[in-house]
mmCIF file of C-alpha atoms and ligand atoms in Angstrom:
data_model
loop_
_atom_site.group_PDB
_atom_site.id
_atom_site.type_symbol
_atom_site.label_atom_id
_atom_site.label_comp_id
_atom_site.label_asym_id
_atom_site.label_seq_id
_atom_site.Cartn_x
_atom_site.Cartn_y
_atom_site.Cartn_z
ATOM 1 C CA MET A 9 23.284 -17.141 16.377
ATOM 2 C CA PRO A 10 20.010 -18.954 15.637
ATOM 3 C CA ASN A 11 19.613 -21.985 17.906
ATOM 4 C CA ASP A 12 17.668 -23.937 15.377
ATOM 5 C CA GLN A 13 19.274 -27.148 14.138
ATOM 6 C CA SER A 14 17.630 -26.787 10.710
ATOM 7 C CA ALA A 15 19.443 -23.631 9.766
ATOM 8 C CA SER A 16 21.414 -24.185 6.574
ATOM 9 C CA ALA A 17 25.119 -23.353 6.157
ATOM 10 C CA SER A 18 26.406 -20.020 4.709
ATOM 11 C CA PRO A 19 27.187 -18.535 2.296
ATOM 12 C CA ALA A 20 23.737 -17.815 1.001
ATOM 13 C CA ARG A 21 22.491 -15.290 -1.552
ATOM 14 C CA VAL A 22 19.315 -13.309 -1.164
ATOM 15 C CA CYS A 23 17.549 -11.067 -3.677
ATOM 16 C CA ILE A 24 15.771 -8.028 -2.228
ATOM 17 C CA LEU A 25 12.884 -6.830 -4.452
ATOM 18 C CA TYR A 26 12.245 -3.290 -3.341
ATOM 19 C CA THR A 27 8.736 -2.316 -4.384
ATOM 20 C CA GLY A 28 8.268 0.745 -2.169
ATOM 21 C CA GLY A 29 6.553 1.514 1.130
ATOM 22 C CA THR A 30 7.393 3.562 4.212
ATOM 23 C CA ILE A 31 10.629 1.679 4.997
ATOM 24 C CA GLY A 32 12.639 3.390 2.221
ATOM 25 C CA MET A 33 10.883 6.750 2.193
ATOM 26 C CA ARG A 34 12.695 10.086 2.602
ATOM 27 C CA LYS A 35 11.417 13.017 4.684
ATOM 28 C CA THR A 36 10.372 15.900 2.435
ATOM 29 C CA PRO A 37 8.404 19.143 3.033
ATOM 30 C CA ASP A 38 5.377 17.225 1.628
ATOM 31 C CA GLY A 39 5.791 14.341 4.079
ATOM 32 C CA TYR A 40 7.518 10.984 3.588
ATOM 33 C CA LEU A 41 7.957 10.020 -0.076
ATOM 34 C CA PRO A 42 9.641 7.063 -1.825
ATOM 35 C CA ALA A 43 12.948 8.141 -3.349
ATOM 36 C CA PRO A 44 14.781 6.037 -5.928
ATOM 37 C CA GLY A 45 18.100 4.675 -4.636
ATOM 38 C CA TYR A 46 17.545 5.977 -1.124
ATOM 39 C CA LEU A 47 16.996 2.632 0.656
ATOM 40 C CA ALA A 48 20.070 1.097 -0.972
ATOM 41 C CA ALA A 49 22.192 4.170 -0.142
ATOM 42 C CA GLN A 50 21.246 3.933 3.533
ATOM 43 C CA MET A 51 21.899 0.192 3.693
ATOM 44 C CA THR A 52 25.356 0.776 2.265
ATOM 45 C CA VAL A 53 26.377 2.914 5.210
ATOM 46 C CA LEU A 54 24.569 1.214 8.095
ATOM 47 C CA ASN A 55 26.679 -1.318 10.030
ATOM 48 C CA GLU A 56 23.752 -3.684 10.510
ATOM 49 C CA PHE A 57 23.536 -4.321 6.744
ATOM 50 C CA ASN A 58 27.278 -4.874 6.385
ATOM 51 C CA ASN A 59 27.576 -7.577 9.017
ATOM 52 C CA PRO A 60 29.157 -10.848 7.796
ATOM 53 C CA ALA A 61 26.420 -12.801 9.618
ATOM 54 C CA LEU A 62 23.996 -11.652 6.933
ATOM 55 C CA PRO A 63 23.655 -13.537 3.673
ATOM 56 C CA GLU A 64 25.014 -11.810 0.579
ATOM 57 C CA TYR A 65 22.276 -9.704 -0.920
ATOM 58 C CA GLU A 66 21.491 -7.699 -3.999
ATOM 59 C CA ILE A 67 18.713 -5.148 -4.413
ATOM 60 C CA ILE A 68 16.394 -4.928 -7.411
ATOM 61 C CA GLU A 69 14.496 -1.667 -7.186
ATOM 62 C CA PHE A 70 11.109 -1.417 -8.841
ATOM 63 C CA GLU A 71 10.218 1.562 -11.004
ATOM 64 C CA PRO A 72 8.151 3.398 -9.925
ATOM 65 C CA LEU A 73 8.450 2.784 -6.193
ATOM 66 C CA LEU A 74 4.883 2.379 -4.922
ATOM 67 C CA ASP A 75 2.908 3.354 -1.907
ATOM 68 C CA SER A 76 1.283 -0.063 -1.472
ATOM 69 C CA SER A 77 -2.192 1.413 -1.293
ATOM 70 C CA ASN A 78 -1.736 1.928 -5.081
ATOM 71 C CA MET A 79 -0.831 -1.731 -5.790
ATOM 72 C CA ARG A 80 -2.945 -3.686 -8.269
ATOM 73 C CA PRO A 81 -2.999 -7.293 -9.466
ATOM 74 C CA ASP A 82 -0.605 -6.348 -12.280
ATOM 75 C CA ASP A 83 1.969 -5.408 -9.644
ATOM 76 C CA TRP A 84 1.622 -8.837 -8.001
ATOM 77 C CA LEU A 85 2.298 -10.422 -11.379
ATOM 78 C CA LYS A 86 5.350 -8.168 -11.816
ATOM 79 C CA ILE A 87 6.754 -9.274 -8.417
ATOM 80 C CA ALA A 88 6.033 -12.941 -9.197
ATOM 81 C CA GLY A 89 7.657 -12.572 -12.650
ATOM 82 C CA CYS A 90 10.751 -11.035 -11.160
ATOM 83 C CA ILE A 91 11.071 -13.883 -8.611
ATOM 84 C CA GLN A 92 10.720 -16.429 -11.423
ATOM 85 C CA GLU A 93 13.357 -14.651 -13.514
ATOM 86 C CA GLN A 94 15.859 -14.562 -10.636
ATOM 87 C CA TYR A 95 14.861 -17.871 -9.048
ATOM 88 C CA ALA A 96 17.907 -19.914 -10.037
ATOM 89 C CA HIS A 97 20.389 -17.262 -8.861
ATOM 90 C CA TYR A 98 19.379 -16.922 -5.212
ATOM 91 C CA ASP A 99 18.610 -19.020 -2.099
ATOM 92 C CA GLY A 100 15.771 -16.774 -0.997
ATOM 93 C CA PHE A 101 13.906 -13.549 -1.669
ATOM 94 C CA VAL A 102 12.873 -10.584 0.472
ATOM 95 C CA VAL A 103 10.086 -8.425 -0.931
ATOM 96 C CA VAL A 104 10.250 -4.941 0.615
ATOM 97 C CA HIS A 105 6.715 -3.604 0.548
ATOM 98 C CA GLY A 106 4.391 -1.029 2.166
ATOM 99 C CA THR A 107 2.364 -2.290 5.049
ATOM 100 C CA ASP A 108 -1.092 -1.148 3.861
ATOM 101 C CA THR A 109 -1.568 -3.960 1.345
ATOM 102 C CA MET A 110 1.342 -6.255 2.293
ATOM 103 C CA ALA A 111 -1.020 -9.038 3.478
ATOM 104 C CA TYR A 112 -2.888 -8.898 0.146
ATOM 105 C CA SER A 113 0.337 -9.170 -1.868
ATOM 106 C CA ALA A 114 1.538 -12.000 0.373
ATOM 107 C CA SER A 115 -1.672 -13.905 -0.254
ATOM 108 C CA ALA A 116 -1.589 -13.238 -4.001
ATOM 109 C CA LEU A 117 2.058 -14.359 -4.274
ATOM 110 C CA ALA A 118 1.374 -17.501 -2.242
ATOM 111 C CA PHE A 119 -1.178 -18.573 -4.868
ATOM 112 C CA LEU A 120 0.763 -17.261 -7.881
ATOM 113 C CA LEU A 121 4.062 -19.049 -7.095
ATOM 114 C CA GLU A 122 3.237 -22.720 -7.614
ATOM 115 C CA GLY A 123 5.956 -25.261 -6.788
ATOM 116 C CA LEU A 124 7.897 -22.714 -4.649
ATOM 117 C CA GLY A 125 10.868 -24.327 -2.951
ATOM 118 C CA LYS A 126 12.650 -21.246 -1.539
ATOM 119 C CA PRO A 127 11.708 -18.605 1.051
ATOM 120 C CA VAL A 128 9.905 -15.484 -0.172
ATOM 121 C CA ILE A 129 9.592 -13.075 2.774
ATOM 122 C CA LEU A 130 7.613 -9.857 2.575
ATOM 123 C CA THR A 131 8.527 -7.149 5.011
ATOM 124 C CA GLY A 132 8.449 -3.392 5.504
ATOM 125 C CA SER A 133 8.162 -1.046 8.473
ATOM 126 C CA GLN A 134 5.935 1.402 10.243
ATOM 127 C CA ILE A 135 8.764 3.952 10.671
ATOM 128 C CA PRO A 136 11.192 4.674 7.784
ATOM 129 C CA LEU A 137 14.796 3.547 7.989
ATOM 130 C CA CYS A 138 15.963 7.175 7.911
ATOM 131 C CA GLU A 139 14.499 7.842 11.371
ATOM 132 C CA VAL A 140 16.696 7.234 14.428
ATOM 133 C CA ARG A 141 13.944 5.238 16.126
ATOM 134 C CA ASN A 142 12.639 2.730 13.619
ATOM 135 C CA ASP A 143 11.438 -0.829 13.176
ATOM 136 C CA ALA A 144 12.986 -1.023 9.703
ATOM 137 C CA VAL A 145 16.419 -2.367 10.710
ATOM 138 C CA GLU A 146 15.038 -5.290 12.764
ATOM 139 C CA ASN A 147 12.413 -6.270 10.217
ATOM 140 C CA LEU A 148 14.779 -6.136 7.254
ATOM 141 C CA VAL A 149 17.771 -7.793 9.031
ATOM 142 C CA THR A 150 15.648 -10.679 10.340
ATOM 143 C CA ALA A 151 13.852 -11.128 7.003
ATOM 144 C CA LEU A 152 17.318 -11.380 5.312
ATOM 145 C CA LEU A 153 18.532 -13.920 7.857
ATOM 146 C CA ILE A 154 15.454 -16.085 7.427
ATOM 147 C CA ALA A 155 15.496 -15.855 3.623
ATOM 148 C CA GLY A 156 19.198 -16.737 3.522
ATOM 149 C CA HIS A 157 19.586 -19.312 6.251
ATOM 150 C CA TYR A 158 16.263 -21.078 6.758
ATOM 151 C CA PRO A 159 14.830 -23.278 3.986
ATOM 152 C CA VAL A 160 11.180 -22.233 4.412
ATOM 153 C CA PRO A 161 9.543 -23.067 1.059
ATOM 154 C CA GLU A 162 6.692 -20.591 1.479
ATOM 155 C CA VAL A 163 5.591 -17.045 0.857
ATOM 156 C CA CYS A 164 5.767 -15.502 4.363
ATOM 157 C CA LEU A 165 5.381 -12.139 5.975
ATOM 158 C CA TYR A 166 7.927 -11.136 8.645
ATOM 159 C CA PHE A 167 7.069 -8.210 10.863
ATOM 160 C CA GLY A 168 7.471 -7.254 14.523
ATOM 161 C CA GLY A 169 9.109 -10.512 15.628
ATOM 162 C CA LYS A 170 6.680 -12.867 13.862
ATOM 163 C CA LEU A 171 7.088 -14.927 10.738
ATOM 164 C CA LEU A 172 3.603 -15.553 9.381
ATOM 165 C CA ARG A 173 2.188 -17.622 6.537
ATOM 166 C CA GLY A 174 1.607 -15.066 3.807
ATOM 167 C CA CYS A 175 -1.900 -16.171 2.842
ATOM 168 C CA ARG A 176 -3.015 -16.253 6.504
ATOM 169 C CA SER A 177 -1.641 -12.853 7.453
ATOM 170 C CA VAL A 178 -3.633 -9.717 8.135
ATOM 171 C CA LYS A 179 -2.740 -6.157 9.152
ATOM 172 C CA VAL A 180 -4.120 -5.675 12.655
ATOM 173 C CA ASN A 181 -2.627 -2.403 13.796
ATOM 174 C CA ALA A 182 -2.074 0.817 11.843
ATOM 175 C CA SER A 183 0.094 2.512 14.484
ATOM 176 C CA GLY A 184 1.821 -0.199 16.544
ATOM 177 C CA LEU A 185 4.986 -2.002 15.597
ATOM 178 C CA SER A 186 3.373 -5.486 15.891
ATOM 179 C CA ALA A 187 1.240 -4.637 12.916
ATOM 180 C CA PHE A 188 0.480 -8.155 11.551
ATOM 181 C CA ASP A 189 -0.963 -11.377 12.793
ATOM 182 C CA SER A 190 -2.394 -14.647 11.461
ATOM 183 C CA PRO A 191 -5.287 -15.286 13.823
ATOM 184 C CA ASN A 192 -6.209 -18.636 12.340
ATOM 185 C CA TYR A 193 -2.763 -20.165 11.937
ATOM 186 C CA PRO A 194 0.230 -20.242 14.315
ATOM 187 C CA PRO A 195 3.350 -18.199 13.480
ATOM 188 C CA LEU A 196 5.833 -20.089 11.309
ATOM 189 C CA GLY A 197 8.585 -18.638 13.448
ATOM 190 C CA THR A 198 9.318 -16.124 16.178
ATOM 191 C CA ALA A 199 12.284 -13.782 16.661
ATOM 192 C CA GLY A 200 13.059 -13.199 20.302
ATOM 193 C CA ILE A 201 16.508 -13.779 21.795
ATOM 194 C CA ASP A 202 16.697 -16.633 19.303
ATOM 195 C CA LEU A 203 15.146 -17.134 15.912
ATOM 196 C CA VAL A 204 12.897 -20.161 16.440
ATOM 197 C CA MET A 205 11.168 -21.841 13.517
ATOM 198 C CA ASN A 206 7.942 -23.728 14.015
ATOM 199 C CA TRP A 207 8.856 -26.447 11.468
ATOM 200 C CA SER A 208 5.723 -28.535 12.107
ATOM 201 C CA ALA A 209 3.622 -25.587 10.864
ATOM 202 C CA ILE A 210 5.747 -25.006 7.745
ATOM 203 C CA THR A 211 4.834 -26.541 4.383
ATOM 204 C CA PRO A 212 7.148 -29.416 3.376
ATOM 205 C CA PRO A 213 9.326 -28.645 0.318
ATOM 206 C CA PRO A 214 7.972 -29.557 -3.114
ATOM 207 C CA GLY A 215 9.189 -32.833 -4.610
ATOM 208 C CA GLU A 216 12.695 -32.871 -6.161
ATOM 209 C CA GLY A 217 12.709 -31.416 -9.700
ATOM 210 C CA THR A 218 9.484 -29.410 -9.204
ATOM 211 C CA ALA A 219 9.755 -26.233 -11.296
ATOM 212 C CA LEU A 220 8.513 -22.864 -10.172
ATOM 213 C CA HIS A 221 5.426 -21.959 -12.157
ATOM 214 C CA ILE A 222 3.361 -18.792 -12.130
ATOM 215 C CA ALA A 223 -0.388 -19.330 -12.105
ATOM 216 C CA GLU A 224 -1.035 -16.376 -14.394
ATOM 217 C CA ASN A 225 -4.781 -16.940 -14.757
ATOM 218 C CA CYS A 226 -5.394 -14.429 -11.981
ATOM 219 C CA ARG A 227 -8.513 -12.466 -12.811
ATOM 220 C CA PRO A 228 -9.029 -9.022 -11.250
ATOM 221 C CA MET A 229 -12.864 -9.391 -11.381
ATOM 222 C CA VAL A 230 -13.105 -10.772 -7.850
ATOM 223 C CA ALA A 231 -14.870 -9.110 -4.945
ATOM 224 C CA VAL A 232 -15.503 -10.104 -1.331
ATOM 225 C CA LEU A 233 -18.994 -10.271 0.057
ATOM 226 C CA LYS A 234 -19.025 -10.460 3.848
ATOM 227 C CA LEU A 235 -22.030 -12.362 5.213
ATOM 228 C CA PHE A 236 -23.433 -11.144 8.499
ATOM 229 C CA PRO A 237 -26.535 -11.968 10.551
ATOM 230 C CA GLY A 238 -29.493 -10.124 9.012
ATOM 231 C CA ILE A 239 -28.032 -9.625 5.558
ATOM 232 C CA ALA A 240 -31.015 -9.213 3.191
ATOM 233 C CA PRO A 241 -31.447 -11.099 -0.094
ATOM 234 C CA TRP A 242 -31.648 -7.770 -2.005
ATOM 235 C CA MET A 243 -28.207 -6.846 -0.700
ATOM 236 C CA VAL A 244 -26.707 -10.083 -2.038
ATOM 237 C CA GLU A 245 -28.593 -9.649 -5.329
ATOM 238 C CA SER A 246 -27.387 -6.117 -5.887
ATOM 239 C CA PHE A 247 -23.817 -7.141 -4.970
ATOM 240 C CA LEU A 248 -23.934 -9.982 -7.497
ATOM 241 C CA ARG A 249 -25.205 -7.606 -10.210
HETATM 242 N N1 LIG B 327 1.181 3.826 2.800
HETATM 243 C C1 LIG B 327 2.394 3.105 2.923
HETATM 244 C C2 LIG B 327 2.385 1.840 2.084
HETATM 245 O O1 LIG B 327 1.611 0.956 2.350
HETATM 246 C C3 LIG B 327 2.611 2.780 4.328
HETATM 247 C C4 LIG B 327 3.578 1.727 4.653
HETATM 248 O O2 LIG B 327 4.547 1.431 4.003
HETATM 249 O O3 LIG B 327 3.381 1.153 5.655
HETATM 250 O O4 LIG B 327 3.166 1.754 1.174
#
């Protein structure tokens, strides 16, 4: 059991928004591919996902299931809209997502979901749940426990034992199981023998009565210009054009 005094009492209800990614992919002759219903079907038969220590959960599967390298700002709005629609019915949300752009989606959701008072935890895996050796079970089980039992009012990313602030997270490893980090902010929690929350690093909850609001004025016409020593004015000019 978590040793943290701030864990809230059961029963809790968590909504899983399944957007796609490796975690729910099926092995095919053409490689791993997302297959509708496949993640839910596996969770139904695996003991880990039928343990009474978990919060109650329901899965909303997106259509189509996406490889996250194909995600666009419209998809972030779709996830945010779904959270807003379901907000009153659940204590927390787990967004199941591919790892390639998970940190981007976590950042976007952190800025889209204004007045958030419940946990929104993005997770996925490097190895699909259908493989005997995988990181999917641990990532998904721990994300569910945090979303259901810990009142973290933030968009977070849970992966490889670390709960990170969503808008500070970055993918740091394409092949290891500790694939994410937040180099400029401490983890919001760690999952070792115990689940330990770093409450002093976690945003305080919004004031009572604050409603969730989606900041929909998100414009896709944004690009990143990295400044480096020796960058020439013509490079900046042509980028701005
Ligand atoms: N390409 C996949 C995706 O980002 C890989 C993954 O899930 O990690 O959806």
